[in-house]
Coordinates of C-alpha atoms in Angstrom, one line a residue:
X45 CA 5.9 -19.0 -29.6
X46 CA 3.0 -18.7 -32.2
X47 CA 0.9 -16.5 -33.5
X48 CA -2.1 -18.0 -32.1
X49 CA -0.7 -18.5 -28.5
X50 CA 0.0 -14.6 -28.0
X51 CA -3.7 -14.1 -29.0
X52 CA -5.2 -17.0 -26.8
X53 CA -2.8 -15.4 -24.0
X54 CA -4.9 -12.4 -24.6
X55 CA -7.9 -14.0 -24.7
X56 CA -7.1 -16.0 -21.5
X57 CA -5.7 -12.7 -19.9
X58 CA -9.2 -10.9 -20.0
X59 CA -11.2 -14.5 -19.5
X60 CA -9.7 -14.6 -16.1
X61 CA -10.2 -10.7 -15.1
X62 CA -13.7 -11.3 -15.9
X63 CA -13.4 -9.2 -19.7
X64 CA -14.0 -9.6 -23.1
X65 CA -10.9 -8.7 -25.9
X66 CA -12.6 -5.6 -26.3
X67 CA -13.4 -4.8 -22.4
X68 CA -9.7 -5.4 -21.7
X69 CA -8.8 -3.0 -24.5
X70 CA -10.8 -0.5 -23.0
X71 CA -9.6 -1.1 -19.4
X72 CA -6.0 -0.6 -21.2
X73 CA -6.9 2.7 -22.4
X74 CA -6.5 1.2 -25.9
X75 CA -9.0 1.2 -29.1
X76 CA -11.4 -1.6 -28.0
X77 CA -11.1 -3.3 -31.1
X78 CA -7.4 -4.1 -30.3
X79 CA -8.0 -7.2 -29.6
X80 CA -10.8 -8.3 -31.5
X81 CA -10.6 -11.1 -33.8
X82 CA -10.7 -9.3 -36.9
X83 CA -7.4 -7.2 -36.1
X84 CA -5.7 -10.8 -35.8
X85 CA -5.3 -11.0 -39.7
X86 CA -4.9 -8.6 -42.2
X87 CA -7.7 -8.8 -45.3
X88 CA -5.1 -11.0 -47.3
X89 CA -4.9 -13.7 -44.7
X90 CA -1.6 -13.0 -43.1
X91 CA -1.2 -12.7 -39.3
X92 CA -1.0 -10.0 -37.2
X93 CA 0.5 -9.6 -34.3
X94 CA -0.5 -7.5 -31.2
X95 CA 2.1 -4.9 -30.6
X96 CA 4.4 -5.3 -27.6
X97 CA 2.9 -1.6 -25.9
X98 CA -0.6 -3.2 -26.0
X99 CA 0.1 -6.0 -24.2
X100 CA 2.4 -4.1 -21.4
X101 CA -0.8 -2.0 -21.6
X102 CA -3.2 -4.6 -20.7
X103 CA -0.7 -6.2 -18.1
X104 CA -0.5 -3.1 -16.2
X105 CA -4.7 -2.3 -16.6
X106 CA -5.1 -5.4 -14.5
X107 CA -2.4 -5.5 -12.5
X108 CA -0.6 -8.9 -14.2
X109 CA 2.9 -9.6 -15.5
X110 CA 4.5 -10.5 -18.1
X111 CA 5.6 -13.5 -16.0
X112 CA 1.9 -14.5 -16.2
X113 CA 1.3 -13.5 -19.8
X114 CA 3.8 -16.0 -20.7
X115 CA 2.1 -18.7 -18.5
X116 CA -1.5 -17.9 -20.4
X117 CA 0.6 -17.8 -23.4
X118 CA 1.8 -21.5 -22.7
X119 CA -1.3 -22.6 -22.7
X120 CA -2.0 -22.8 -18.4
X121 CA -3.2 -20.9 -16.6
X122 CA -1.5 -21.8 -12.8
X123 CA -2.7 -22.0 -9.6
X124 CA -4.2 -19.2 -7.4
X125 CA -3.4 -19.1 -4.0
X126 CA -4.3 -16.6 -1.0
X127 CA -3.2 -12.6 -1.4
X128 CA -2.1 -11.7 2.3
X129 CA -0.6 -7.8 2.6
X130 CA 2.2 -7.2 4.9
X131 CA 0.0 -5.3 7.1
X132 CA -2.5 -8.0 7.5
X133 CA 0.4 -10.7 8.1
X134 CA 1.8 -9.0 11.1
X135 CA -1.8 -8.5 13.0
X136 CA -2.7 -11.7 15.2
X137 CA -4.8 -14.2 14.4
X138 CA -4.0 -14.6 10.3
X139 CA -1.8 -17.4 10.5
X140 CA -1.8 -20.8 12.3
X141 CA 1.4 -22.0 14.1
X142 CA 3.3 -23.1 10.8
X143 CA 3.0 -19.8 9.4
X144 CA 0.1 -20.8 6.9
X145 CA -3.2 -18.3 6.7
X146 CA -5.7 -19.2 8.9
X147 CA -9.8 -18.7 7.7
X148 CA -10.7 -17.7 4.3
X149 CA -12.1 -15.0 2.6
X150 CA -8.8 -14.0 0.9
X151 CA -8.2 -12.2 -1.9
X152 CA -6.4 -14.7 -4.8
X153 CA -3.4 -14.4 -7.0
X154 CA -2.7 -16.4 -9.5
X155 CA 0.8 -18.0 -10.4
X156 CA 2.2 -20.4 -12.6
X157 CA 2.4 -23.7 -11.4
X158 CA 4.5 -24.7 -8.8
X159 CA 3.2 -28.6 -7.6
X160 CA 1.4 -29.6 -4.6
X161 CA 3.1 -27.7 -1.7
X162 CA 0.6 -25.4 0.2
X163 CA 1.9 -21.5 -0.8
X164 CA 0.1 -18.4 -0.3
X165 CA 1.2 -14.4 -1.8
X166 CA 2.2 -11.3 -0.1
X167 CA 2.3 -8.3 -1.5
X168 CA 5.6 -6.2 -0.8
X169 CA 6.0 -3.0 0.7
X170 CA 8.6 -1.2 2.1
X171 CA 12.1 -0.8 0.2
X172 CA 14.3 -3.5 2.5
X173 CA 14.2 -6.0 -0.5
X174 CA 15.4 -4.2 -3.4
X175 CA 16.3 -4.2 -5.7
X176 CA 15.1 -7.8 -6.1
X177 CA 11.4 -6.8 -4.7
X178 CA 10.1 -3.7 -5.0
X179 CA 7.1 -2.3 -3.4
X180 CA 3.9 -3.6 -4.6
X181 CA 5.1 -7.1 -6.1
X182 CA 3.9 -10.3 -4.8
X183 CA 5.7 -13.0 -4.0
X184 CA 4.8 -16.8 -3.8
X185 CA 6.1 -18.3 -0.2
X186 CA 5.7 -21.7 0.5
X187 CA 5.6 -22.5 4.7
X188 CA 6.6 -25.7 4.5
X189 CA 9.6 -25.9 2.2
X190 CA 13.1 -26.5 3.9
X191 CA 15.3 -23.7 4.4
X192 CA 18.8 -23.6 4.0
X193 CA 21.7 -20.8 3.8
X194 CA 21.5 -17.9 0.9
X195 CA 17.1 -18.4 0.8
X196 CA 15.1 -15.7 0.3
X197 CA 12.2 -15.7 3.4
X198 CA 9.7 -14.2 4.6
X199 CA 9.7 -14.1 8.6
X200 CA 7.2 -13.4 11.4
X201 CA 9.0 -12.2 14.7
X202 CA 7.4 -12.8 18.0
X203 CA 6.4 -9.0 18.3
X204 CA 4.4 -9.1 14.8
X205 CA 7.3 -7.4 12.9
X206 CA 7.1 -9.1 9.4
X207 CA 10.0 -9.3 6.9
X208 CA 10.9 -10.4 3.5
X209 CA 15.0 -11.2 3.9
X210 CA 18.1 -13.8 2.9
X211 CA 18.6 -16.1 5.5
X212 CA 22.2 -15.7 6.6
X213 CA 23.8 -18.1 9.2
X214 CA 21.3 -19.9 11.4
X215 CA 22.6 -21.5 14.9
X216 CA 20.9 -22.8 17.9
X217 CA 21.2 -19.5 19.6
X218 CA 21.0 -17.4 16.8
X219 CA 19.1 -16.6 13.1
X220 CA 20.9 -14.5 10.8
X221 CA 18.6 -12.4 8.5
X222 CA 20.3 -10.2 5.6
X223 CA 18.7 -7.7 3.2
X224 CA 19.3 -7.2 -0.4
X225 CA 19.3 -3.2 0.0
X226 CA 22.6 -2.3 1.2
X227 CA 20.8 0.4 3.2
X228 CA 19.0 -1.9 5.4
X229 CA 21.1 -3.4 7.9
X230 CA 21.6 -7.5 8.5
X231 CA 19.8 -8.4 11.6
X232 CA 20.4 -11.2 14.5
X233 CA 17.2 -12.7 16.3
X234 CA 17.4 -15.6 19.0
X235 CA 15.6 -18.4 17.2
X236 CA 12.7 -17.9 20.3
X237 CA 12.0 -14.8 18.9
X238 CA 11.1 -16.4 15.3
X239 CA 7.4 -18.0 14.8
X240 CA 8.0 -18.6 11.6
X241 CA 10.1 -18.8 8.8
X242 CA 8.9 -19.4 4.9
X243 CA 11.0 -19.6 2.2
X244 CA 10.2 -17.1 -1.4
X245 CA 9.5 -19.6 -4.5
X246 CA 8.6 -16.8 -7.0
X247 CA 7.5 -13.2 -7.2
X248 CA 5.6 -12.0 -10.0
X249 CA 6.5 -8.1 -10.8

């Protein structure tokens, strides 16, 4: 990693919340020459680096990881793909029979690269996933994708209850869904009862 990648990160990082260097400073609660081109060399020509609280900083003032930072960093900047909440993904009429979002008008998060495959984002809440998704963090499902033992899925049941869980055993009279939070118990549904399973390809915290 160079010195000039971390800075077009930062440059890329406010491009695409709709900043300059300096308004993302600002929005960080930092001094708004931070990031300014001048501050990326000292007077004698050598480089300087932004400090690791300034970028955490400037993460959290527009709500991105570091997860994305080191995709900007890269050099790409991802794909977006549609922001659904939990509460909006149990309501009727959001998603189409294979469990894709129907319409548009959605908010967009953006995510490193993942191929063709249709995905869209929810954004956690409740605790049932923890401590590998906490509430708040959105995670990259992909509708299509085949589903085997042990994967991490998001679930619709028939009575608009939506769930982020491990897929456990899954039968012809039965679909075994496990949390990660010990405190949340494993749960059986007939497969009737499912209208759609997609399995979790990446969460960014």
């Amino acid at each position: 990693m160079r010195h000039s990648q971390v800075w077009r990160g930062i440059d890329l990082l406010a491009e695409q919340n709709g900043l300059s260097a300096s308004g993302l400073a600002r929005q960080a609660g930092l001094d708004p020459t931070s990031f300014n081109p001048s501050k990326r060399e000292s007077k004698d020509g050598r480089p300087r680096w932004p400090s690791t609280e300034s970028i955490s900083r400037a993460l959290e003032a527009v709500g991105a990881g570091m997860d994305d930072f080191a995709a900007l960093v890269e050099g790409y900047r991802g794909a977006t793909a549609p922001l659904i909440g939990f509460a909006q993904a149990g309501a009727d009429g959001f998603f189409d029979d294979s469990g894709f979002p129907a319409g548009g008008g959605w908010d967009e998060v953006r995510f490193p690269g993942l191929g063709d495959e249709p995905v869209y984002a929810l954004e956690i809440s409740g605790d049932s996933m923890e401590p590998a998704y906490r509430e708040g963090d959105r995670i990259i499902v992909a509708p299509g994708a085949q589903l085997r033992k042990g994967d991490r899925v998001v679930a619709k049941t028939v009575n608009g209850e939506v769930m982020a869980k491990v897929l456990g055993r899954q039968t012809e009279k039965q679909v075994e869904l496990m949390s990660l939070n010990p405190d949340h118990p494993t749960r059986q549904f007939k497969p009737v009862d499912i209208l759609w399973m997609a399995r979790i390809l990446w969460v960014s915290q």
